[in-house]
Amino acid sequence: MLTWSEIESTMQIEFELRLEAQEEAVLRELLEQPALLRRMAPGHLTDDEVRAIAEKALADVVARNAAAAAAAALLEPAQSQPAAALWHWPTLFSWFRPPRR
């Protein structure tokens, strides 16, 4: 059987995961409206703890978005280059054609 502290810990982890799954705009809105954020949070957490968890989630989402944008910027020049020819299929198939007369 789970202890009360294990249940609280599980509820807090589930709350953190729900926040991390949100988009940046939603997290900013939740931080602007503490009543909505409090409604999502488990009851055993204080308002300060809830706000700290939400701010950490927002920082993680912003960092993740920045990393994705940087990765996309690195890949973009490679995508603008023309693609290499797909092997030498015409040459290979020409070997199997009957000779021309």
CSV table of N, CA and C in Angstrom, one decimal:
chain,number,residue,atom,x,y,z
A,1,MET,N,0.8,-1.2,0.0
A,1,MET,CA,0.0,0.0,0.0
A,1,MET,C,0.9,1.2,0.0
A,2,LEU,N,0.5,2.3,-0.7
A,2,LEU,CA,1.2,3.5,-0.8
A,2,LEU,C,1.0,4.3,0.5
A,3,THR,N,2.1,5.0,0.8
A,3,THR,CA,2.0,6.0,1.9
A,3,THR,C,1.5,7.3,1.4
A,4,TRP,N,1.0,8.1,2.3
A,4,TRP,CA,0.5,9.4,1.9
A,4,TRP,C,1.5,10.3,1.2
A,5,SER,N,2.8,10.2,1.6
A,5,SER,CA,3.8,11.0,1.0
A,5,SER,C,4.1,10.5,-0.5
A,6,GLU,N,4.0,9.2,-0.7
A,6,GLU,CA,4.1,8.7,-2.0
A,6,GLU,C,3.0,9.1,-2.9
A,7,ILE,N,1.8,9.2,-2.4
A,7,ILE,CA,0.6,9.6,-3.2
A,7,ILE,C,0.8,11.1,-3.6
A,8,GLU,N,1.2,11.9,-2.6
A,8,GLU,CA,1.4,13.3,-2.9
A,8,GLU,C,2.5,13.5,-3.9
A,9,SER,N,3.6,12.8,-3.8
A,9,SER,CA,4.7,12.8,-4.7
A,9,SER,C,4.2,12.5,-6.1
A,10,THR,N,3.5,11.4,-6.2
A,10,THR,CA,2.9,11.0,-7.5
A,10,THR,C,2.0,12.1,-8.1
A,11,MET,N,1.2,12.7,-7.3
A,11,MET,CA,0.3,13.7,-7.8
A,11,MET,C,1.1,15.0,-8.3
A,12,GLN,N,2.2,15.3,-7.6
A,12,GLN,CA,3.0,16.4,-8.0
A,12,GLN,C,3.7,16.1,-9.3
A,13,ILE,N,4.2,14.9,-9.5
A,13,ILE,CA,4.9,14.5,-10.7
A,13,ILE,C,3.9,14.6,-11.9
A,14,GLU,N,2.7,14.1,-11.6
A,14,GLU,CA,1.7,14.1,-12.7
A,14,GLU,C,1.3,15.6,-13.1
A,15,PHE,N,1.2,16.5,-12.1
A,15,PHE,CA,1.0,17.9,-12.3
A,15,PHE,C,2.1,18.5,-13.2
A,16,GLU,N,3.4,18.2,-12.8
A,16,GLU,CA,4.5,18.7,-13.5
A,16,GLU,C,4.5,18.2,-15.0
A,17,LEU,N,4.1,16.9,-15.2
A,17,LEU,CA,4.1,16.4,-16.6
A,17,LEU,C,3.0,17.1,-17.4
A,18,ARG,N,1.8,17.3,-16.7
A,18,ARG,CA,0.7,18.0,-17.5
A,18,ARG,C,1.2,19.4,-17.9
A,19,LEU,N,1.9,20.1,-17.0
A,19,LEU,CA,2.4,21.4,-17.4
A,19,LEU,C,3.4,21.4,-18.5
A,20,GLU,N,4.3,20.4,-18.4
A,20,GLU,CA,5.3,20.3,-19.5
A,20,GLU,C,4.8,20.0,-20.8
A,21,ALA,N,3.6,19.4,-20.9
A,21,ALA,CA,2.9,19.0,-22.1
A,21,ALA,C,2.2,20.2,-22.8
A,22,GLN,N,2.1,21.3,-22.0
A,22,GLN,CA,1.4,22.5,-22.5
A,22,GLN,C,2.3,23.3,-23.4
A,23,GLU,N,1.7,24.1,-24.3
A,23,GLU,CA,2.4,25.0,-25.1
A,23,GLU,C,2.9,26.3,-24.3
A,24,GLU,N,3.8,27.0,-24.9
A,24,GLU,CA,4.3,28.2,-24.2
A,24,GLU,C,3.2,29.2,-23.9
A,25,ALA,N,2.4,29.5,-24.8
A,25,ALA,CA,1.3,30.5,-24.7
A,25,ALA,C,0.4,30.1,-23.5
A,26,VAL,N,0.1,28.8,-23.4
A,26,VAL,CA,-0.9,28.3,-22.4
A,26,VAL,C,-0.2,28.5,-21.0
A,27,LEU,N,1.1,28.1,-20.9
A,27,LEU,CA,1.8,28.3,-19.7
A,27,LEU,C,1.9,29.8,-19.2
A,28,ARG,N,2.1,30.6,-20.2
A,28,ARG,CA,2.1,32.1,-19.8
A,28,ARG,C,0.8,32.5,-19.3
A,29,GLU,N,-0.3,32.1,-20.0
A,29,GLU,CA,-1.6,32.4,-19.5
A,29,GLU,C,-1.9,31.9,-18.1
A,30,LEU,N,-1.5,30.7,-17.9
A,30,LEU,CA,-1.7,30.1,-16.5
A,30,LEU,C,-1.0,30.9,-15.5
A,31,LEU,N,0.2,31.3,-15.8
A,31,LEU,CA,1.0,32.1,-14.8
A,31,LEU,C,0.4,33.5,-14.6
A,32,GLU,N,-0.3,34.0,-15.6
A,32,GLU,CA,-1.0,35.3,-15.5
A,32,GLU,C,-2.3,35.1,-14.7
A,33,GLN,N,-2.9,34.0,-14.7
A,33,GLN,CA,-4.2,33.7,-14.0
A,33,GLN,C,-4.0,32.6,-12.9
A,34,PRO,N,-3.5,33.0,-11.7
A,34,PRO,CA,-3.2,32.0,-10.7
A,34,PRO,C,-4.3,31.1,-10.3
A,35,ALA,N,-5.6,31.6,-10.5
A,35,ALA,CA,-6.7,30.8,-10.1
A,35,ALA,C,-6.9,29.5,-11.0
A,36,LEU,N,-6.6,29.7,-12.3
A,36,LEU,CA,-6.6,28.6,-13.2
A,36,LEU,C,-5.5,27.6,-12.9
A,37,LEU,N,-4.3,28.1,-12.6
A,37,LEU,CA,-3.2,27.3,-12.3
A,37,LEU,C,-3.5,26.5,-11.0
A,38,ARG,N,-4.0,27.2,-10.0
A,38,ARG,CA,-4.3,26.5,-8.8
A,38,ARG,C,-5.4,25.4,-8.9
A,39,ARG,N,-6.3,25.6,-9.9
A,39,ARG,CA,-7.3,24.6,-10.1
A,39,ARG,C,-6.7,23.3,-10.7
A,40,MET,N,-5.7,23.4,-11.4
A,40,MET,CA,-5.0,22.3,-12.0
A,40,MET,C,-4.1,21.5,-11.0
A,41,ALA,N,-3.7,22.2,-10.0
A,41,ALA,CA,-2.6,21.7,-9.1
A,41,ALA,C,-3.2,20.8,-8.0
A,42,PRO,N,-2.4,19.9,-7.5
A,42,PRO,CA,-2.9,19.1,-6.3
A,42,PRO,C,-3.1,20.0,-5.1
A,43,GLY,N,-4.0,19.6,-4.2
A,43,GLY,CA,-4.3,20.4,-3.1
A,43,GLY,C,-3.2,20.5,-2.0
A,44,HIS,N,-2.3,19.6,-2.0
A,44,HIS,CA,-1.3,19.6,-0.9
A,44,HIS,C,-0.2,20.6,-1.2
A,45,LEU,N,-0.1,21.2,-2.4
A,45,LEU,CA,1.0,22.1,-2.8
A,45,LEU,C,0.5,23.5,-2.4
A,46,THR,N,1.5,24.3,-2.0
A,46,THR,CA,1.2,25.7,-1.7
A,46,THR,C,1.2,26.5,-3.0
A,47,ASP,N,0.6,27.7,-2.9
A,47,ASP,CA,0.6,28.6,-4.1
A,47,ASP,C,2.0,28.9,-4.6
A,48,ASP,N,3.0,29.1,-3.7
A,48,ASP,CA,4.3,29.4,-4.1
A,48,ASP,C,5.0,28.2,-4.8
A,49,GLU,N,4.7,27.0,-4.3
A,49,GLU,CA,5.2,25.8,-4.9
A,49,GLU,C,4.6,25.6,-6.3
A,50,VAL,N,3.3,25.8,-6.5
A,50,VAL,CA,2.6,25.7,-7.7
A,50,VAL,C,3.2,26.7,-8.7
A,51,ARG,N,3.4,27.9,-8.3
A,51,ARG,CA,4.0,28.9,-9.2
A,51,ARG,C,5.4,28.6,-9.6
A,52,ALA,N,6.2,28.1,-8.7
A,52,ALA,CA,7.6,27.7,-9.0
A,52,ALA,C,7.6,26.5,-10.0
A,53,ILE,N,6.7,25.6,-9.8
A,53,ILE,CA,6.7,24.4,-10.8
A,53,ILE,C,6.2,24.9,-12.2
A,54,ALA,N,5.3,25.8,-12.2
A,54,ALA,CA,4.8,26.4,-13.5
A,54,ALA,C,5.9,27.2,-14.2
A,55,GLU,N,6.6,28.0,-13.4
A,55,GLU,CA,7.7,28.8,-14.0
A,55,GLU,C,8.8,27.9,-14.5
A,56,LYS,N,9.1,26.8,-13.8
A,56,LYS,CA,10.2,25.9,-14.3
A,56,LYS,C,9.7,25.2,-15.6
A,57,ALA,N,8.4,24.8,-15.6
A,57,ALA,CA,7.9,24.2,-16.8
A,57,ALA,C,8.0,25.2,-18.0
A,58,LEU,N,7.7,26.5,-17.8
A,58,LEU,CA,7.7,27.5,-18.8
A,58,LEU,C,9.2,27.6,-19.3
A,59,ALA,N,10.1,27.7,-18.4
A,59,ALA,CA,11.5,27.8,-18.7
A,59,ALA,C,12.0,26.6,-19.6
A,60,ASP,N,11.5,25.4,-19.2
A,60,ASP,CA,11.9,24.2,-20.0
A,60,ASP,C,11.3,24.2,-21.4
A,61,VAL,N,10.0,24.7,-21.5
A,61,VAL,CA,9.4,24.8,-22.8
A,61,VAL,C,10.1,25.8,-23.7
A,62,VAL,N,10.5,26.9,-23.1
A,62,VAL,CA,11.2,28.0,-23.9
A,62,VAL,C,12.5,27.5,-24.3
A,63,ALA,N,13.2,26.8,-23.4
A,63,ALA,CA,14.5,26.2,-23.8
A,63,ALA,C,14.4,25.2,-24.9
A,64,ARG,N,13.4,24.3,-24.8
A,64,ARG,CA,13.1,23.3,-25.8
A,64,ARG,C,12.8,23.9,-27.2
A,65,ASN,N,12.0,25.0,-27.2
A,65,ASN,CA,11.6,25.7,-28.4
A,65,ASN,C,12.8,26.3,-29.0
A,66,ALA,N,13.7,26.9,-28.2
A,66,ALA,CA,14.9,27.6,-28.7
A,66,ALA,C,15.9,26.5,-29.3
A,67,ALA,N,16.0,25.4,-28.6
A,67,ALA,CA,16.8,24.3,-29.2
A,67,ALA,C,16.3,23.8,-30.5
A,68,ALA,N,15.0,23.7,-30.6
A,68,ALA,CA,14.4,23.2,-31.8
A,68,ALA,C,14.6,24.2,-33.0
A,69,ALA,N,14.5,25.5,-32.6
A,69,ALA,CA,14.7,26.5,-33.6
A,69,ALA,C,16.1,26.5,-34.1
A,70,ALA,N,17.1,26.3,-33.2
A,70,ALA,CA,18.5,26.3,-33.5
A,70,ALA,C,18.8,25.1,-34.4
A,71,ALA,N,18.2,24.0,-34.1
A,71,ALA,CA,18.4,22.8,-34.9
A,71,ALA,C,17.8,22.9,-36.3
A,72,ALA,N,16.7,23.6,-36.4
A,72,ALA,CA,16.1,23.8,-37.7
A,72,ALA,C,16.9,24.8,-38.5
A,73,ALA,N,17.5,25.8,-37.8
A,73,ALA,CA,18.4,26.7,-38.5
A,73,ALA,C,19.7,26.0,-39.0
A,74,LEU,N,20.2,25.1,-38.3
A,74,LEU,CA,21.3,24.3,-38.7
A,74,LEU,C,21.0,23.4,-39.9
A,75,LEU,N,19.8,22.9,-39.9
A,75,LEU,CA,19.4,21.9,-41.0
A,75,LEU,C,19.0,22.7,-42.3
A,76,GLU,N,18.5,23.9,-42.1
A,76,GLU,CA,18.0,24.6,-43.3
A,76,GLU,C,19.0,24.8,-44.4
A,77,PRO,N,20.2,25.2,-44.2
A,77,PRO,CA,21.2,25.3,-45.4
A,77,PRO,C,21.4,23.9,-46.0
A,78,ALA,N,21.4,22.8,-45.3
A,78,ALA,CA,21.6,21.5,-45.9
A,78,ALA,C,20.4,21.1,-46.7
A,79,GLN,N,19.2,21.6,-46.4
A,79,GLN,CA,18.0,21.3,-47.2
A,79,GLN,C,18.0,22.1,-48.4
A,80,SER,N,18.6,23.3,-48.5
A,80,SER,CA,18.6,24.1,-49.7
A,80,SER,C,19.5,23.6,-50.7
A,81,GLN,N,20.4,22.7,-50.4
A,81,GLN,CA,21.3,22.2,-51.4
A,81,GLN,C,20.6,21.1,-52.2
A,82,PRO,N,20.9,21.0,-53.5
A,82,PRO,CA,20.3,20.0,-54.3
A,82,PRO,C,20.6,18.6,-53.8
A,83,ALA,N,19.6,17.7,-53.9
A,83,ALA,CA,19.8,16.4,-53.5
A,83,ALA,C,20.7,15.6,-54.5
A,84,ALA,N,21.4,14.7,-53.9
A,84,ALA,CA,22.3,13.9,-54.8
A,84,ALA,C,21.5,12.9,-55.6
A,85,ALA,N,22.1,12.6,-56.7
A,85,ALA,CA,21.4,11.6,-57.6
A,85,ALA,C,21.2,10.3,-56.9
A,86,LEU,N,20.0,9.6,-57.1
A,86,LEU,CA,19.8,8.4,-56.4
A,86,LEU,C,20.5,7.3,-57.1
A,87,TRP,N,21.6,7.0,-56.6
A,87,TRP,CA,22.5,5.9,-57.1
A,87,TRP,C,22.7,6.0,-58.6
A,88,HIS,N,23.0,4.9,-59.2
A,88,HIS,CA,23.2,4.9,-60.7
A,88,HIS,C,22.2,3.9,-61.3
A,89,TRP,N,21.0,4.0,-61.0
A,89,TRP,CA,20.0,3.1,-61.5
A,89,TRP,C,20.0,3.0,-63.0
A,90,PRO,N,20.1,4.1,-63.8
A,90,PRO,CA,20.1,4.0,-65.2
A,90,PRO,C,21.2,3.1,-65.7
A,91,THR,N,22.4,3.3,-65.1
A,91,THR,CA,23.5,2.5,-65.5
A,91,THR,C,23.3,1.1,-65.2
A,92,LEU,N,22.8,0.8,-64.1
A,92,LEU,CA,22.6,-0.6,-63.7
A,92,LEU,C,21.6,-1.3,-64.6
A,93,PHE,N,20.5,-0.7,-64.9
A,93,PHE,CA,19.5,-1.3,-65.8
A,93,PHE,C,19.9,-1.4,-67.2
A,94,SER,N,20.8,-0.5,-67.6
A,94,SER,CA,21.3,-0.6,-69.0
A,94,SER,C,22.1,-1.9,-69.2
A,95,TRP,N,22.7,-2.5,-68.2
A,95,TRP,CA,23.4,-3.7,-68.3
A,95,TRP,C,22.5,-4.9,-68.6
A,96,PHE,N,21.2,-4.8,-68.2
A,96,PHE,CA,20.3,-5.9,-68.4
A,96,PHE,C,19.4,-5.8,-69.6
A,97,ARG,N,19.6,-4.7,-70.4
A,97,ARG,CA,18.8,-4.6,-71.6
A,97,ARG,C,19.5,-5.4,-72.7
A,98,PRO,N,18.6,-5.9,-73.6
A,98,PRO,CA,19.2,-6.7,-74.7
A,98,PRO,C,20.0,-5.7,-75.6
A,99,PRO,N,21.1,-6.1,-76.2
A,99,PRO,CA,21.9,-5.2,-77.1
A,99,PRO,C,21.1,-4.7,-78.2
A,100,ARG,N,21.3,-3.5,-78.7
A,100,ARG,CA,20.7,-2.9,-79.8
A,100,ARG,C,21.3,-3.4,-81.1
A,101,ARG,N,20.4,-3.6,-82.1
A,101,ARG,CA,20.9,-4.1,-83.4
A,101,ARG,C,21.0,-3.0,-84.4
